[in-house]
Short mmCIF file of C-alpha atoms and ligand atoms in Angstrom, two decimals:
data_model
loop_
_atom_site.label_atom_id
_atom_site.label_comp_id
_atom_site.label_asym_id
_atom_site.label_seq_id
_atom_site.Cartn_x
_atom_site.Cartn_y
_atom_site.Cartn_z
CA MET A 22 -1.49 1.22 -24.42
CA ASN A 23 -4.88 -0.71 -24.56
CA LEU A 24 -7.04 -0.40 -21.82
CA TYR A 25 -5.98 -3.74 -20.09
CA GLU A 26 -2.19 -2.88 -20.45
CA LYS A 27 -3.12 0.42 -18.61
CA ILE A 28 -4.84 -1.55 -15.90
CA SER A 29 -1.67 -3.71 -15.70
CA ALA A 30 0.46 -0.48 -15.42
CA ILE A 31 -1.45 0.84 -12.75
CA MET A 32 -1.29 -2.52 -10.96
CA ALA A 33 2.32 -2.30 -11.21
CA ASP A 34 2.36 1.18 -9.81
CA VAL A 35 0.10 0.75 -6.77
CA GLN A 36 0.99 -2.55 -4.98
CA TYR A 37 -0.50 -1.72 -1.74
CA LEU A 38 -2.42 0.86 0.15
CA ALA A 39 -1.99 1.25 3.97
CA LYS A 40 -4.83 2.31 5.96
CA ASP A 41 -4.77 5.85 6.81
CA ASP A 42 -7.92 6.28 8.84
CA LYS A 43 -8.94 5.45 12.66
CA VAL A 44 -12.54 4.65 13.08
CA GLU A 45 -13.79 5.16 16.76
CA PHE A 46 -17.11 5.10 18.03
CA GLY A 47 -17.99 3.74 21.61
CA SER A 48 -15.67 1.02 22.29
CA THR A 49 -15.14 -0.03 18.81
CA LYS A 50 -11.90 0.98 17.15
CA TYR A 51 -10.40 0.07 13.94
CA LYS A 52 -8.24 1.13 11.12
CA ALA A 53 -9.58 1.98 7.84
CA LEU A 54 -8.65 3.17 4.42
CA SER A 55 -10.15 6.49 3.50
CA GLU A 56 -12.02 6.94 0.24
CA GLU A 57 -9.91 10.39 0.10
CA LYS A 58 -6.72 8.46 0.04
CA VAL A 59 -7.98 5.77 -2.58
CA THR A 60 -9.56 8.38 -4.87
CA SER A 61 -6.67 10.62 -4.76
CA ILE A 62 -4.11 8.09 -5.57
CA MET A 63 -6.27 6.61 -8.20
CA ARG A 64 -7.32 9.84 -9.93
CA ALA A 65 -3.55 10.46 -10.51
CA GLU A 66 -3.05 7.03 -12.07
CA CYS A 67 -6.22 7.66 -14.21
CA LEU A 68 -4.46 10.98 -15.44
CA LYS A 69 -0.91 9.64 -15.86
CA TYR A 70 -2.34 6.67 -18.12
CA LYS A 71 -5.27 8.57 -19.68
CA LEU A 72 -8.34 6.67 -18.39
CA VAL A 73 -11.69 8.33 -17.21
CA VAL A 74 -14.08 6.47 -14.98
CA PHE A 75 -17.67 7.39 -14.39
CA PRO A 76 -20.88 5.83 -13.03
CA VAL A 77 -23.34 5.04 -15.93
CA SER A 78 -26.08 3.49 -13.77
CA GLN A 79 -27.02 2.93 -10.20
CA CYS A 80 -29.85 1.66 -8.25
CA ALA A 81 -30.44 2.49 -4.55
CA ASN A 82 -32.89 0.94 -1.90
CA ARG A 83 -33.31 1.80 1.49
CA SER A 84 -34.33 -0.55 4.22
CA GLY A 85 -34.63 1.13 7.79
CA SER A 86 -31.38 3.34 8.10
CA ILE A 87 -29.48 1.26 5.68
CA THR A 88 -29.28 2.41 1.89
CA HIS A 89 -27.88 -0.12 -0.48
CA VAL A 90 -26.68 1.04 -3.78
CA ASP A 91 -25.81 -1.06 -7.07
CA VAL A 92 -23.63 0.97 -9.38
CA THR A 93 -22.06 0.40 -12.78
CA TYR A 94 -19.02 2.30 -13.58
CA ARG A 95 -17.61 2.73 -17.17
CA MET A 96 -13.93 2.73 -17.54
CA VAL A 97 -12.88 4.38 -20.88
CA ASN A 98 -9.65 4.70 -22.75
CA VAL A 99 -9.03 8.09 -23.56
CA GLU A 100 -6.84 7.40 -26.16
CA ASP A 101 -9.18 5.27 -28.12
CA PRO A 102 -12.60 6.38 -26.63
CA GLU A 103 -14.48 3.23 -28.32
CA GLU A 104 -12.43 0.88 -25.89
CA TYR A 105 -14.33 0.75 -22.37
CA ILE A 106 -14.99 -1.66 -19.87
CA GLU A 107 -17.90 -1.81 -17.35
CA ILE A 108 -17.44 -2.60 -13.65
CA ALA A 109 -19.97 -3.59 -10.97
CA SER A 110 -19.69 -2.43 -7.58
CA CYS A 111 -22.18 -1.85 -4.59
CA GLY A 112 -22.01 -0.24 -1.09
CA ASP A 113 -24.04 0.15 1.89
CA GLY A 114 -24.51 3.31 3.79
CA ALA A 115 -26.00 3.60 7.11
CA ASP A 116 -28.03 7.00 7.83
CA THR A 117 -30.98 7.75 9.65
CA GLN A 118 -31.20 11.21 7.41
CA ASP A 119 -30.44 11.76 3.99
CA LYS A 120 -26.77 10.95 3.74
CA GLY A 121 -27.33 6.99 3.25
CA SER A 122 -27.13 6.94 -0.53
CA GLY A 123 -24.05 9.52 -0.58
CA LYS A 124 -22.15 7.15 1.94
CA ALA A 125 -23.18 4.05 -0.14
CA MET A 126 -21.90 5.61 -3.23
CA THR A 127 -18.78 6.44 -1.56
CA TYR A 128 -18.22 2.81 -0.61
CA ALA A 129 -19.14 1.40 -3.83
CA PHE A 130 -16.78 3.95 -5.51
CA LYS A 131 -13.72 3.02 -3.09
CA TYR A 132 -14.28 -0.75 -3.59
CA MET A 133 -14.64 -0.32 -7.47
CA TRP A 134 -10.72 0.84 -7.37
CA LEU A 135 -9.67 -1.70 -5.00
CA ARG A 136 -11.22 -4.72 -6.84
CA THR A 137 -10.58 -3.68 -10.13
CA PHE A 138 -6.93 -2.88 -9.60
CA ALA A 139 -6.62 -6.03 -6.91
CA ILE A 140 -5.11 -3.71 -4.43
CA PRO A 141 -4.38 -5.11 -0.90
CA THR A 142 -4.98 -3.05 2.15
CA GLY A 143 -4.59 -5.41 4.77
CA GLU A 144 -8.26 -5.92 5.19
CA ASP A 145 -8.06 -9.49 5.93
CA PRO A 146 -6.60 -9.82 9.50
CA ASP A 147 -5.65 -13.45 8.70
CA LYS A 148 -3.53 -13.13 5.75
CA ILE A 149 -1.90 -9.42 5.92
CA SER A 150 -1.33 -7.32 9.06
CA SER A 151 -1.27 -3.83 7.85
CA ALA A 152 0.61 -2.58 10.75
CA GLU A 153 3.10 -5.43 9.88
CA LEU A 154 3.26 -4.19 6.07
CA ASP A 155 3.56 -0.63 7.22
CA ALA A 156 6.56 -1.64 9.43
CA LYS A 157 8.16 -3.44 6.80
CA GLN A 158 7.58 -0.52 4.17
CA ALA A 159 8.98 1.82 6.57
CA ALA A 160 11.97 -0.32 7.46
CA GLU A 161 12.63 -0.73 3.55
CA GLU A 162 12.38 3.15 2.99
CA ALA A 163 14.81 3.64 6.02
CA SER A 164 17.24 0.97 5.01
CA VAL A 165 20.90 2.00 4.66
CA PRO A 166 23.31 0.33 2.15
CA CYS A 167 26.30 -1.54 3.96
CA ALA A 168 29.40 0.32 3.08
CA GLY A 169 31.26 -3.21 2.57
CA CYS A 170 29.04 -5.10 0.18
CA GLY A 171 26.58 -2.31 -0.91
CA LYS A 172 23.63 -4.77 0.16
CA LYS A 173 20.86 -2.99 2.05
CA ILE A 174 21.21 -3.60 5.75
CA THR A 175 18.24 -5.59 7.17
CA ASP A 176 17.30 -6.99 10.59
CA GLY A 177 19.87 -9.52 11.59
CA LYS A 178 20.98 -11.75 14.39
CA LYS A 179 23.77 -11.01 17.01
CA ARG A 180 26.50 -13.38 17.32
CA ASP A 181 24.25 -15.10 20.30
CA GLY A 182 21.52 -15.42 18.00
CA SER A 183 19.54 -12.67 19.31
CA PRO A 184 17.60 -10.37 17.06
CA TRP A 185 19.43 -7.39 15.81
CA ALA A 186 17.25 -4.55 14.37
CA ALA A 187 18.67 -2.97 11.15
CA ALA A 188 18.66 0.66 12.85
CA ASP A 189 20.72 -0.86 15.56
CA ILE A 190 23.08 -2.57 13.24
CA VAL A 191 23.70 0.80 11.41
CA LYS A 192 24.19 2.64 14.89
CA TYR A 193 26.49 0.03 16.13
CA SER A 194 28.65 -0.29 13.13
CA SER A 195 28.80 3.71 12.41
CA GLY A 196 30.20 3.77 16.01
CA ARG A 197 32.54 0.97 15.91
CA PHE A 198 33.68 0.96 12.39
CA SER A 199 32.92 4.74 11.39
CA ARG A 200 30.65 3.34 8.65
CA PRO A 201 27.40 1.14 8.19
CA LEU A 202 28.25 -2.20 7.70
CA CYS A 203 26.06 -5.61 7.67
CA PRO A 204 26.99 -8.22 10.37
CA GLY A 205 29.00 -10.20 7.68
CA CYS A 206 30.89 -7.38 6.78
CA GLN A 207 31.30 -6.02 10.43
CA ARG A 208 33.16 -9.55 10.90
CA LYS A 209 35.50 -9.05 8.25
CA ALA A 210 36.23 -5.76 9.33
CA PHE A 211 36.92 -6.98 12.85
CA GLN A 212 39.00 -9.80 11.45
CA ALA A 213 41.27 -7.08 9.38
CA GLU A 214 41.57 -4.94 12.43
CA LYS A 215 43.20 -8.06 14.37
CA ALA A 216 45.27 -9.02 11.44
CA ALA A 217 46.51 -5.40 11.35
CA GLU A 218 47.09 -5.22 15.14
CA GLY A 219 49.06 -8.69 14.56
CA GLU A 220 51.30 -7.32 11.91
CA GLY A 221 52.00 -4.24 14.12
CA ALA A 222 52.94 -6.13 17.02
ZN1 ZN B 7 28.01 -5.86 3.89
#
């Protein structure tokens, strides 16, 4: 694979990174994506596809307690070392002591991954609610196939139109029909029971 095919393959592998960190100071509270999570996932991808990434130049300047760093990373195709691209990134780190450039580098490194591979993290509150995506992802993972039609049971509606959560659909049908059934297949099972009763009578 060439470098761009590898980047595409990694983009296919890593579709979304959910925030894993809670940042709290004073009355401020928000969810964040840790550098540790991004680095460990992207590191594994780089090993899998034989890519190496390292900084080739950096320029830091400090004003007050904020250190700004501009970094250029080089991404090399291990299978063809002549093939590489350079990626610009930057970061700011707030520190009154000597940790500012380290924090800025950490930030720049994390954003290099997120931007190069166009990984959504739910940072844009107008477009993606990460809590919503996490919930969807969890629901997808927990979803059970219908014993009738084989399709995964998803959130649906009761006969009166009120919402019916997938987990409740599974619970209800497992009790009522002894197997997980989607609302459509429940209706069929119910009709089949009625028809059987009618024949018996
Ligand atoms: Zn079904």
